[in-house]
Amino acid sequence: MATAGNCDASRIADAVGKPVSDETAEGWRRQSGARTIRIVRPGMMVTADLRPDRLTVDVDAAGLATRVVCG
């Protein structure tokens, strides 16, 4: 398990294509070592700030993860 704040999205690369729920997202956050998580849904406005301790999960209209990255 990673230390909180040292995000490594490669640890959860298999999340892409899976349904996103509050529980799965929190599990991915812990597995990646991120301090925080941001779920980005279609049409959602997001800030452009880069935070290396944050896991960002992009979600499609069907509720499936399309991308997981740190930042």
Backbone as JSON, one array per atom type, in Angstrom:
{
  "sequence": "MATAGNCDASRIADAVGKPVSDETAEGWRRQSGARTIRIVRPGMMVTADLRPDRLTVDVDAAGLATRVVCG",
  "N": [[0.86, -1.18, 0.0], [0.47, 2.27, -0.72], [1.95, 5.29, 0.6], [-0.05, 7.84, 1.97], [-0.68, 10.56, -0.1], [1.3, 10.2, -1.93], [0.6, 9.77, -4.84], [0.0, 7.23, -7.22], [-1.12, 6.36, -10.08], [-0.78, 4.16, -11.69], [-1.08, 1.93, -10.16], [-3.74, 1.39, -10.11], [-4.58, 0.95, -12.68], [-6.24, -0.94, -13.81], [-8.76, -0.06, -13.23], [-10.01, 1.34, -15.22], [-12.81, 1.28, -17.29], [-14.45, 0.12, -15.46], [-17.38, 0.26, -13.29], [-18.12, 3.26, -11.48], [-18.44, 4.04, -8.14], [-19.15, 5.52, -4.94], [-17.89, 3.9, -3.05], [-16.11, 2.26, -4.59], [-14.51, 4.26, -5.69], [-13.3, 5.39, -3.42], [-11.81, 3.21, -2.58], [-10.03, 3.0, -4.74], [-8.69, 5.42, -4.41], [-7.33, 4.96, -1.99], [-5.74, 2.73, -2.74], [-4.12, 3.89, -4.72], [-2.68, 5.65, -3.24], [-3.23, 8.3, -3.06], [-4.03, 11.47, -1.57], [-6.44, 12.81, -1.86], [-9.46, 12.57, -3.88], [-10.87, 13.13, -7.1], [-13.76, 13.03, -8.9], [-14.66, 13.17, -12.19], [-17.29, 13.96, -14.08], [-19.26, 13.7, -17.17], [-19.49, 16.83, -18.82], [-18.97, 18.28, -16.56], [-17.63, 21.04, -14.79], [-14.27, 21.75, -14.09], [-11.41, 22.66, -12.13], [-8.19, 23.83, -13.28], [-6.03, 23.28, -11.79], [-3.05, 21.6, -10.82], [-2.55, 18.88, -8.84], [-0.46, 16.85, -7.33], [-1.01, 15.03, -5.32], [-3.56, 14.16, -5.66], [-6.02, 11.96, -6.9], [-7.51, 11.7, -10.0], [-10.45, 10.76, -11.53], [-11.91, 10.13, -14.52], [-15.18, 9.9, -15.78], [-17.59, 8.29, -17.81], [-20.79, 8.78, -19.55], [-22.19, 6.5, -18.94], [-21.36, 5.87, -16.46], [-18.92, 4.66, -16.13], [-15.42, 4.3, -15.46], [-13.14, 6.12, -17.38], [-10.62, 7.09, -17.44], [-7.82, 7.24, -15.3], [-5.82, 9.26, -13.4], [-3.08, 10.9, -11.76], [-3.16, 14.07, -10.31]],
  "CA": [[0.0, 0.0, 0.0], [1.24, 3.5, -0.83], [1.82, 6.3, 1.65], [-1.01, 8.86, 1.56], [-0.09, 11.76, -0.67], [2.18, 9.8, -3.02], [-0.32, 9.18, -5.81], [0.55, 6.43, -8.31], [-2.29, 5.85, -10.78], [-0.49, 2.87, -12.33], [-1.53, 0.88, -9.24], [-5.17, 1.12, -10.33], [-4.83, 1.03, -14.12], [-7.34, -1.84, -14.15], [-10.05, 0.58, -12.91], [-10.62, 1.84, -16.46], [-13.87, 0.41, -17.79], [-15.26, -0.38, -14.35], [-18.35, 1.21, -12.75], [-17.63, 4.13, -10.41], [-19.34, 4.33, -7.03], [-18.41, 6.14, -3.83], [-17.06, 2.88, -2.42], [-14.98, 1.89, -5.45], [-13.63, 5.43, -5.82], [-12.51, 5.5, -2.2], [-10.84, 2.12, -2.63], [-8.99, 3.39, -5.71], [-7.89, 6.47, -3.78], [-6.42, 4.32, -1.03], [-4.78, 1.9, -3.48], [-3.19, 4.75, -5.46], [-1.9, 6.42, -2.28], [-3.61, 9.71, -3.15], [-4.62, 12.1, -0.38], [-7.82, 13.15, -2.21], [-9.93, 12.06, -5.16], [-11.83, 13.98, -7.84], [-14.51, 12.3, -9.92], [-15.05, 14.13, -13.23], [-18.39, 13.41, -14.89], [-19.45, 14.44, -18.42], [-20.0, 18.19, -18.74], [-18.64, 18.89, -15.27], [-16.58, 22.04, -14.79], [-13.21, 21.44, -13.14], [-10.31, 23.61, -12.11], [-7.02, 23.36, -14.01], [-4.89, 23.14, -10.88], [-2.39, 20.3, -10.78], [-2.27, 18.46, -7.46], [0.11, 15.51, -7.44], [-1.53, 14.15, -4.28], [-4.98, 13.91, -5.94], [-6.39, 11.02, -7.96], [-8.63, 12.17, -10.82], [-11.11, 9.68, -12.28], [-12.88, 10.59, -15.51], [-16.3, 8.96, -15.86], [-18.44, 8.53, -18.97], [-22.23, 8.91, -19.28], [-22.69, 5.23, -18.41], [-20.86, 5.71, -15.1], [-17.71, 3.84, -16.14], [-14.17, 5.04, -15.45], [-12.49, 6.15, -18.69], [-9.22, 7.48, -17.24], [-7.39, 7.49, -13.92], [-4.53, 9.93, -13.41], [-2.76, 11.74, -10.61], [-3.05, 15.47, -10.7]],
  "C": [[0.89, 1.23, 0.0], [1.02, 4.39, 0.39], [0.89, 7.39, 1.15], [-0.29, 10.1, 1.07], [0.88, 11.46, -1.8], [1.35, 9.05, -4.05], [0.44, 8.45, -6.91], [-0.62, 5.74, -9.0], [-2.03, 4.5, -11.45], [-0.95, 1.71, -11.44], [-2.99, 0.51, -9.45], [-5.53, 1.21, -11.81], [-6.0, 0.14, -14.55], [-8.71, -1.26, -13.82], [-10.76, 1.07, -14.16], [-11.6, 0.81, -16.99], [-14.78, -0.14, -16.72], [-16.24, 0.69, -13.86], [-17.76, 1.98, -11.57], [-18.74, 4.36, -9.39], [-18.5, 5.01, -5.96], [-17.44, 5.14, -3.21], [-15.87, 2.49, -3.29], [-14.0, 3.04, -5.58], [-12.74, 5.58, -4.59], [-11.46, 4.39, -2.14], [-9.7, 2.44, -3.59], [-8.09, 4.47, -5.13], [-6.87, 5.85, -2.83], [-5.34, 3.51, -1.75], [-3.73, 2.75, -4.18], [-2.27, 5.52, -4.52], [-2.23, 7.89, -2.28], [-4.22, 10.2, -1.84], [-6.11, 12.4, -0.63], [-8.17, 12.53, -3.56], [-10.9, 13.05, -5.77], [-12.44, 13.11, -8.92], [-15.02, 13.33, -10.92], [-16.07, 13.45, -14.14], [-18.59, 14.25, -16.14], [-20.07, 15.81, -18.19], [-19.66, 18.93, -17.46], [-17.51, 19.89, -15.44], [-15.55, 21.65, -13.73], [-12.14, 22.52, -13.21], [-9.11, 22.98, -12.83], [-5.81, 23.18, -13.1], [-4.36, 21.72, -10.88], [-2.02, 19.98, -9.35], [-1.75, 17.03, -7.51], [-0.38, 14.53, -6.38], [-3.0, 13.79, -4.49], [-5.13, 12.9, -7.08], [-7.59, 11.61, -8.68], [-9.15, 10.99, -11.63], [-12.12, 10.31, -13.22], [-13.9, 9.49, -15.71], [-17.15, 9.3, -17.08], [-19.92, 8.57, -18.56], [-22.83, 7.64, -18.71], [-22.2, 4.96, -16.99], [-19.61, 4.84, -15.0], [-16.46, 4.74, -16.15], [-13.53, 4.97, -16.83], [-11.02, 6.51, -18.58], [-8.98, 7.66, -15.76], [-5.99, 8.06, -13.97], [-4.33, 10.67, -12.08], [-2.64, 13.17, -11.1], [-4.29, 16.26, -10.45]]
}
